[in-house]
Tab-separated table of C-alpha atoms in Angstrom:
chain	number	residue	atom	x	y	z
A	1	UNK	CA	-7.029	21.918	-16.382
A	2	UNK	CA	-8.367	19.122	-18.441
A	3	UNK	CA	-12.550	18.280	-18.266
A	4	UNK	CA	-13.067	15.772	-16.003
A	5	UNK	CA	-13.968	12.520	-17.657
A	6	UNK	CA	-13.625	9.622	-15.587
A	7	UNK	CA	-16.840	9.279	-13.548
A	8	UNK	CA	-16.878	8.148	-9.451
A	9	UNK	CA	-18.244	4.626	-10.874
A	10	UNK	CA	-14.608	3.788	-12.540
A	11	UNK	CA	-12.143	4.727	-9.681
A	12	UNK	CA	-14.426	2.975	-7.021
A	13	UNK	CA	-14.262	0.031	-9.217
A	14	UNK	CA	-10.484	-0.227	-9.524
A	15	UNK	CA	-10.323	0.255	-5.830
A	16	UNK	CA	-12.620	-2.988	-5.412
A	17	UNK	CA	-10.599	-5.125	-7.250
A	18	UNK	CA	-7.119	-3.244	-5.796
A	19	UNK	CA	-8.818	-4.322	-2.519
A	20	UNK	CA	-10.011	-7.784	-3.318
A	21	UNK	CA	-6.552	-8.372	-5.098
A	22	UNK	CA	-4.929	-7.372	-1.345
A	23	UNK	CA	-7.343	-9.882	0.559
A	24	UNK	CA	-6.356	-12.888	-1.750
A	25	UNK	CA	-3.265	-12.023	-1.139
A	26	UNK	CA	-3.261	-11.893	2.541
A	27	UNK	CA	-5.246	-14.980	2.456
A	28	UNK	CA	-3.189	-16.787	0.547
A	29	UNK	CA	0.171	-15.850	1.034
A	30	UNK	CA	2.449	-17.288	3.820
A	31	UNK	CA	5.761	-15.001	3.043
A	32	UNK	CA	5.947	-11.985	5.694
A	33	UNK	CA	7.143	-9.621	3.062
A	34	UNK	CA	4.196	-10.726	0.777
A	35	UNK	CA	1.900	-10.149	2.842
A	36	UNK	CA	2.879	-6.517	3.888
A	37	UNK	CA	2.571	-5.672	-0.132
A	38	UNK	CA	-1.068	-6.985	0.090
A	39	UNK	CA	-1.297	-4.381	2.709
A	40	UNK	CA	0.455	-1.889	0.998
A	41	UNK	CA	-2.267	-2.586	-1.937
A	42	UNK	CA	-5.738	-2.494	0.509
A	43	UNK	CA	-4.434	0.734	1.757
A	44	UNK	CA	-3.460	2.312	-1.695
A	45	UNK	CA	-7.297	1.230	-2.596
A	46	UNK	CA	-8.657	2.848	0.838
A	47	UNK	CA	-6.501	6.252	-0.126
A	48	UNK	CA	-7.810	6.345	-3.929
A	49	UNK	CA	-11.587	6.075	-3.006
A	50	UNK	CA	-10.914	8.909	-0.492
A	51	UNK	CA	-9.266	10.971	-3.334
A	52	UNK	CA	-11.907	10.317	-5.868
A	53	UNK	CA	-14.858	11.156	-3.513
A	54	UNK	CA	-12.736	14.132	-2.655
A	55	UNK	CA	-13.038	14.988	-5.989
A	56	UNK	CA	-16.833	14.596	-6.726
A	57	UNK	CA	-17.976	16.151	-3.218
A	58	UNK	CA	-15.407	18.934	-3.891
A	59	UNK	CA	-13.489	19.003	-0.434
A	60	UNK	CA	-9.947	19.318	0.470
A	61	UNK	CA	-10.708	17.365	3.264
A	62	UNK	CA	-10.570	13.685	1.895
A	63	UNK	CA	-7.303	15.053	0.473
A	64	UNK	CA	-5.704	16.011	3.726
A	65	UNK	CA	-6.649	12.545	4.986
A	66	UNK	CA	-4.917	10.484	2.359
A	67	UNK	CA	-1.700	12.762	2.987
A	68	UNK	CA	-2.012	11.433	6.526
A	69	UNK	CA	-2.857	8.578	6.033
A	70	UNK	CA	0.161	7.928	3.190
A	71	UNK	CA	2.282	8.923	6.588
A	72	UNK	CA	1.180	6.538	8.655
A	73	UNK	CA	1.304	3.743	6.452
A	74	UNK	CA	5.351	4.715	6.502
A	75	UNK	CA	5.549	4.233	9.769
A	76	UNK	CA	3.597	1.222	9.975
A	77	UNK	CA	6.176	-0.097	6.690
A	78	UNK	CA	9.049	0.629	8.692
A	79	UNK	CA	7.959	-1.204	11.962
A	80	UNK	CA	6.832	-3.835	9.970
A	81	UNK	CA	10.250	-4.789	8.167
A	82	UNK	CA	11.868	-4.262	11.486
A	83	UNK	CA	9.579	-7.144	12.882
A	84	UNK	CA	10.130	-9.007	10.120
A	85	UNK	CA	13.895	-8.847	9.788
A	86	UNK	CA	14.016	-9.431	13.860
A	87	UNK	CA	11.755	-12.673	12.811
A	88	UNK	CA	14.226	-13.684	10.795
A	89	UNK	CA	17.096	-13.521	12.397
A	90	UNK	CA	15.354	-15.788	15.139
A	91	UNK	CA	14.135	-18.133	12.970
A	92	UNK	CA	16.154	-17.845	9.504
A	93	UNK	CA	12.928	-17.528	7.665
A	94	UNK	CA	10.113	-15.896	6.897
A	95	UNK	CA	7.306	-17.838	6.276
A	96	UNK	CA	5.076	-17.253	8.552
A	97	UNK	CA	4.164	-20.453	9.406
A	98	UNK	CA	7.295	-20.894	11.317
A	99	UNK	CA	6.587	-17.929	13.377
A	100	UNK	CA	5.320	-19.628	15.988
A	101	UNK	CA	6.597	-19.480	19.203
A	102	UNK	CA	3.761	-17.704	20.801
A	103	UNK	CA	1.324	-20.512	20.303
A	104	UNK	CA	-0.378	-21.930	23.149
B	1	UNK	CA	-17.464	6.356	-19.568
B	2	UNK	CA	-13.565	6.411	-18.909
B	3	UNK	CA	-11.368	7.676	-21.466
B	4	UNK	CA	-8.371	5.261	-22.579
B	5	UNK	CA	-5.692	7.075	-19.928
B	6	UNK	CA	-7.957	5.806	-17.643
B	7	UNK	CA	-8.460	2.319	-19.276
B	8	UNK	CA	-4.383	2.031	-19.766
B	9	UNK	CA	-3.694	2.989	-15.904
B	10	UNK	CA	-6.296	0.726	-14.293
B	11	UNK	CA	-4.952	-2.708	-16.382
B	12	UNK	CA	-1.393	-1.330	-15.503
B	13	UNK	CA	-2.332	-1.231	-11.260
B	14	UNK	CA	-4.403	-4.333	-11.355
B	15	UNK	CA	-1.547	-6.216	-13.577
B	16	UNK	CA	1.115	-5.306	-11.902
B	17	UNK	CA	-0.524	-5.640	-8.337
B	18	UNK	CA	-1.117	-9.189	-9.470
B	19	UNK	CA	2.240	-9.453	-11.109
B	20	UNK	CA	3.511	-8.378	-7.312
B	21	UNK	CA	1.934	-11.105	-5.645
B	22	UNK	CA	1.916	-13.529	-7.823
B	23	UNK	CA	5.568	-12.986	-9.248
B	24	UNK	CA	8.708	-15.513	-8.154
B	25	UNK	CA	11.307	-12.975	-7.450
B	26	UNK	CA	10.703	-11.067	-4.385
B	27	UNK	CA	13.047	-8.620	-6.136
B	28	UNK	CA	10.939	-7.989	-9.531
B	29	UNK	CA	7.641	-8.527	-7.170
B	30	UNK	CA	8.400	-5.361	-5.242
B	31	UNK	CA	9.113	-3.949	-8.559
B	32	UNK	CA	6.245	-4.869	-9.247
B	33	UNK	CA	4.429	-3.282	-6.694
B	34	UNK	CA	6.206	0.027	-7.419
B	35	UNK	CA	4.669	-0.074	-10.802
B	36	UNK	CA	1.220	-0.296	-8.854
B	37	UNK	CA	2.093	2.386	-6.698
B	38	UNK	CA	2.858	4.974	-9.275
B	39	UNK	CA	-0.379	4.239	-11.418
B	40	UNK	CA	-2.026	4.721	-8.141
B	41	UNK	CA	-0.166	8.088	-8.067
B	42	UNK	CA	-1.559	8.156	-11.742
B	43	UNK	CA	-5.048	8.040	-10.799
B	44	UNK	CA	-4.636	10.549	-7.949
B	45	UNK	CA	-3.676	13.135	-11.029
B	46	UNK	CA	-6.737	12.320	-12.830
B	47	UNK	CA	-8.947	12.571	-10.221
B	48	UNK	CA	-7.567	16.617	-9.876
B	49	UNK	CA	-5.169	16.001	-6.624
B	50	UNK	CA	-1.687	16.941	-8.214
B	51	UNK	CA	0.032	17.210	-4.421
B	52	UNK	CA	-1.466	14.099	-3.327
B	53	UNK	CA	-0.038	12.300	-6.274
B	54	UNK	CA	3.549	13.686	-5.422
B	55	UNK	CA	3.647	12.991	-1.899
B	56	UNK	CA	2.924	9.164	-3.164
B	57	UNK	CA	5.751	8.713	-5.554
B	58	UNK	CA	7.837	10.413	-3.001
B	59	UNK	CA	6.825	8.957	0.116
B	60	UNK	CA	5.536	5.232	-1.660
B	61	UNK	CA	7.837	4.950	-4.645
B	62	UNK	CA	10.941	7.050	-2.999
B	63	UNK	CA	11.302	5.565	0.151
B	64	UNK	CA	8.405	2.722	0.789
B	65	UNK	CA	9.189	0.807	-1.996
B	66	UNK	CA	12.978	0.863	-1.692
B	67	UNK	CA	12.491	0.334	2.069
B	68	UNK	CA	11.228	-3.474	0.654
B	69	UNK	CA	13.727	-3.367	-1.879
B	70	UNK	CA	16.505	-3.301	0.945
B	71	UNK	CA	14.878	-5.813	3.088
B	72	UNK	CA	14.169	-8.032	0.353
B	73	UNK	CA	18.041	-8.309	-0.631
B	74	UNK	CA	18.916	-8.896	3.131
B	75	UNK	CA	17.131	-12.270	3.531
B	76	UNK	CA	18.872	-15.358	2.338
B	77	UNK	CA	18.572	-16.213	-1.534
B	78	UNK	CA	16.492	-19.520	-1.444
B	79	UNK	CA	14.029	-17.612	0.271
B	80	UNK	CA	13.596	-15.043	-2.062
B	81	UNK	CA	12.632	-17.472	-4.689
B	82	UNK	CA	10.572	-19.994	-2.452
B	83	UNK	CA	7.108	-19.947	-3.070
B	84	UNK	CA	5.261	-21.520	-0.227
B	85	UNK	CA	1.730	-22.020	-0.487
B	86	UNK	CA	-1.064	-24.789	0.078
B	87	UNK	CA	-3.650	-25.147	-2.628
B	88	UNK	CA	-6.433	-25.478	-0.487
B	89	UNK	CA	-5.560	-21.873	1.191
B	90	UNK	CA	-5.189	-20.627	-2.801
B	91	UNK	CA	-9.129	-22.116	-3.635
B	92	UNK	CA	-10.036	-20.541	-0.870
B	93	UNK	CA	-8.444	-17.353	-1.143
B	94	UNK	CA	-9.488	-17.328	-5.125
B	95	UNK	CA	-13.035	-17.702	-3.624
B	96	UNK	CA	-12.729	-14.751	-0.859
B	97	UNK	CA	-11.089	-12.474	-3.684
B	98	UNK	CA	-14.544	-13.525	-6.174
B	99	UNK	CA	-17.081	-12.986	-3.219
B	100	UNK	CA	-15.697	-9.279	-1.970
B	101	UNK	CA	-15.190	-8.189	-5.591
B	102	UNK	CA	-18.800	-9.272	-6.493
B	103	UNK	CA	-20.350	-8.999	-3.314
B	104	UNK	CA	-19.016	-5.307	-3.503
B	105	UNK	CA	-19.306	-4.146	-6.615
B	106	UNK	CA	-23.235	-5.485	-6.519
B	107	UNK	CA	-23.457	-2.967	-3.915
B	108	UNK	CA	-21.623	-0.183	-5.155
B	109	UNK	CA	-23.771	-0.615	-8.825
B	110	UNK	CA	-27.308	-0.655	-6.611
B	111	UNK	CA	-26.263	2.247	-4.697
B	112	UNK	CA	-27.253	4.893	-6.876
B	113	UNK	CA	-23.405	5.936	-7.178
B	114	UNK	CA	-23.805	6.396	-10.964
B	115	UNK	CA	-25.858	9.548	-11.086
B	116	UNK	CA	-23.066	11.351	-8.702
B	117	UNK	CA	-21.399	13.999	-11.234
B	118	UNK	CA	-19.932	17.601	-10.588
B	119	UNK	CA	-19.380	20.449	-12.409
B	120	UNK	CA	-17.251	22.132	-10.086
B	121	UNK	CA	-14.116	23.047	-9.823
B	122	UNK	CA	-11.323	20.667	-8.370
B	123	UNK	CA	-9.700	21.660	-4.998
B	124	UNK	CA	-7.036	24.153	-4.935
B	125	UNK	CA	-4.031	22.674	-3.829
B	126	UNK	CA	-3.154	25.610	-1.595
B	127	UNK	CA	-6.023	25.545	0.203
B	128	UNK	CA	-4.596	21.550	1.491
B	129	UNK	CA	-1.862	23.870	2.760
B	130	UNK	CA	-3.399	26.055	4.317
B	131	UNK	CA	-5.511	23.366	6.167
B	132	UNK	CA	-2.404	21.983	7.205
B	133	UNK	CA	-0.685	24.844	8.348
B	134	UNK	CA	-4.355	25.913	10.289
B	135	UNK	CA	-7.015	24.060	11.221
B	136	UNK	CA	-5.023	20.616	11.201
B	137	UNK	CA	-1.258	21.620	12.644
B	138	UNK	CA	-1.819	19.303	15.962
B	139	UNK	CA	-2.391	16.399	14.063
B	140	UNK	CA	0.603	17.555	12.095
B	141	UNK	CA	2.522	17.539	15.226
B	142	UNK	CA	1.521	14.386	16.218
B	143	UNK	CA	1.918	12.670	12.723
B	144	UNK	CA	5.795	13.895	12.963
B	145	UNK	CA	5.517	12.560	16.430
B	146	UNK	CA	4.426	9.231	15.651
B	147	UNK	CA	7.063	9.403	12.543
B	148	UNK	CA	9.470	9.683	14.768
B	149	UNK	CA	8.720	7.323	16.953
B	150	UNK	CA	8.293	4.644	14.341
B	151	UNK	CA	11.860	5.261	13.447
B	152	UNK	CA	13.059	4.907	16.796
B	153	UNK	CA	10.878	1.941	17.546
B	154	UNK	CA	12.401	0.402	13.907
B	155	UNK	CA	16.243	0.930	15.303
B	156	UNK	CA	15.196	-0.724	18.351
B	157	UNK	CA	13.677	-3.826	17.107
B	158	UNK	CA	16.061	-4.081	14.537
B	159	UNK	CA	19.634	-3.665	16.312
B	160	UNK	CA	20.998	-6.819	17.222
B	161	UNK	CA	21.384	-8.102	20.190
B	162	UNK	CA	24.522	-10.663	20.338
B	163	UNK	CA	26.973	-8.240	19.352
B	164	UNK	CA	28.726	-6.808	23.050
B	165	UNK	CA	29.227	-3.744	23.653
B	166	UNK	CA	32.925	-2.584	24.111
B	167	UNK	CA	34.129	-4.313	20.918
B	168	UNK	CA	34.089	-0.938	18.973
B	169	UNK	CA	37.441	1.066	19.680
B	170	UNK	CA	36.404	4.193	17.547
């Protein structure tokens, strides 16, 4: 097994800009399936600062919670393209903007 | 300091994450965000969790990622290259993405996270099993159970309504 190198500074610091890349996105973004990559991206951020303070408190547990939490966001994936393919077949679209039947 | 592995991996994930969003293909931006995916599975294997980076390129890359794929190519064409934004929502979402990445990383630099080193070994990767298999099999029970029921919940949303039943002769 290699030295370890990388210090905790560098992964938490591509996980900031992972996550701030997934808030602009979700900000700024009015396409369904878009907006479920910035998703994808804040919780691929979330998982790598679990594995990398995993890694410098030496702990399987932070490991064990990204494996479940990699599960769950396949789940949440797959109910999420459902909605959004349902979405589209009622409105033939999927901006988002458009979705907008339940407003009062 | 971080070695040049490191260095290469990081401006491949935030590249290609912006490349994802940013792209005007939905087909090469989930490509895209494949790419971002595996360097993330990259970084897992430096950081000393081998298993953890294999269940992501199986789980994200393997079936997440070509989940998208397949949705992407079932939506009409013109919407797959529309790109539908206002500029005021882009300033402003340029400005939220400045303020949490500053805001943030001011914090995480004052908070003494620097001096954190370790000399120990990393974590076996059978002991994650053995967790699994132990201490944490009811919450393996009820991750297959919610698994399962995200599936079904997916065919459910997702079957169509206007088509009768009876049509089918087979």
């Amino acid at each position: 097994m290699l030295p370890l190198v990388n210090e905790l500074i560098d992964f938490v610091i591509v996980s900031i800009a992972l996550l701030a890349i997934g808030i602009y996105g979700l900000a700024t973004k009015r396409n369904a399936i878009r907006m479920l990559f910035a998703i994808e991206m804040i919780v691929n951020a979330a998982n790598l600062n679990l594995v990398a303070f995993a890694r410098f408190i030496p702990n399987s547990q932070g490991q064990t919670l990204t494996l479940f939490s990699i599960a769950i966001a396949a789940a949440e994936v797959a109910v999420g393209l459902a909605l959004i393919i349902v979405a589209y077949r009622m409105y033939k679209n999927i901006d988002i903007a458009d979705f907008r039947s339940l407003k009062g | 300091m971080a070695d040049t592995v490191f260095l290469a991996l990081s401006v491949l994930t935030i590249g290609s994450a912006i490349a994802a969003l940013e792209i005007r293909s939905l087909i090469y931006g989930s490509i895209a965000l494949m790419v971002t995916l595996s360097a993330v599975a990259g970084f897992f294997l430096l950081a000393d969790a081998p298993f953890v980076a294999m269940f992501q390129i199986s789980v994200y890359v393997g079936s997440i990622a070509v989940l998208i794929l397949f949705t992407v190519m079932l939506v009409r064409r013109e919407l797959i290259f529309s790109k539908i934004e206002d500029p005021r929502r882009r300033y402003a979402g340029v400005g939220l993405m400045i303020i949490v990445m500053v805001g943030l990383g001011i914090i995480i630099i004052d908070s003494g996270i620097k001096t954190i080193t370790t000399d120990s070994p990393p974590v076996d990767f059978k002991k994650i099993g053995e967790d699994f298999l132990t201490y944490y099999s009811p919450a393996l029970v009820v991750m297959a159970l919610i698994l399962a029921s995200a599936v079904i919940g997916a065919l459910v949303l997702a079957r169509r309504e206007d088509v009768t039943t009876g049509q089918r002769t087979d």
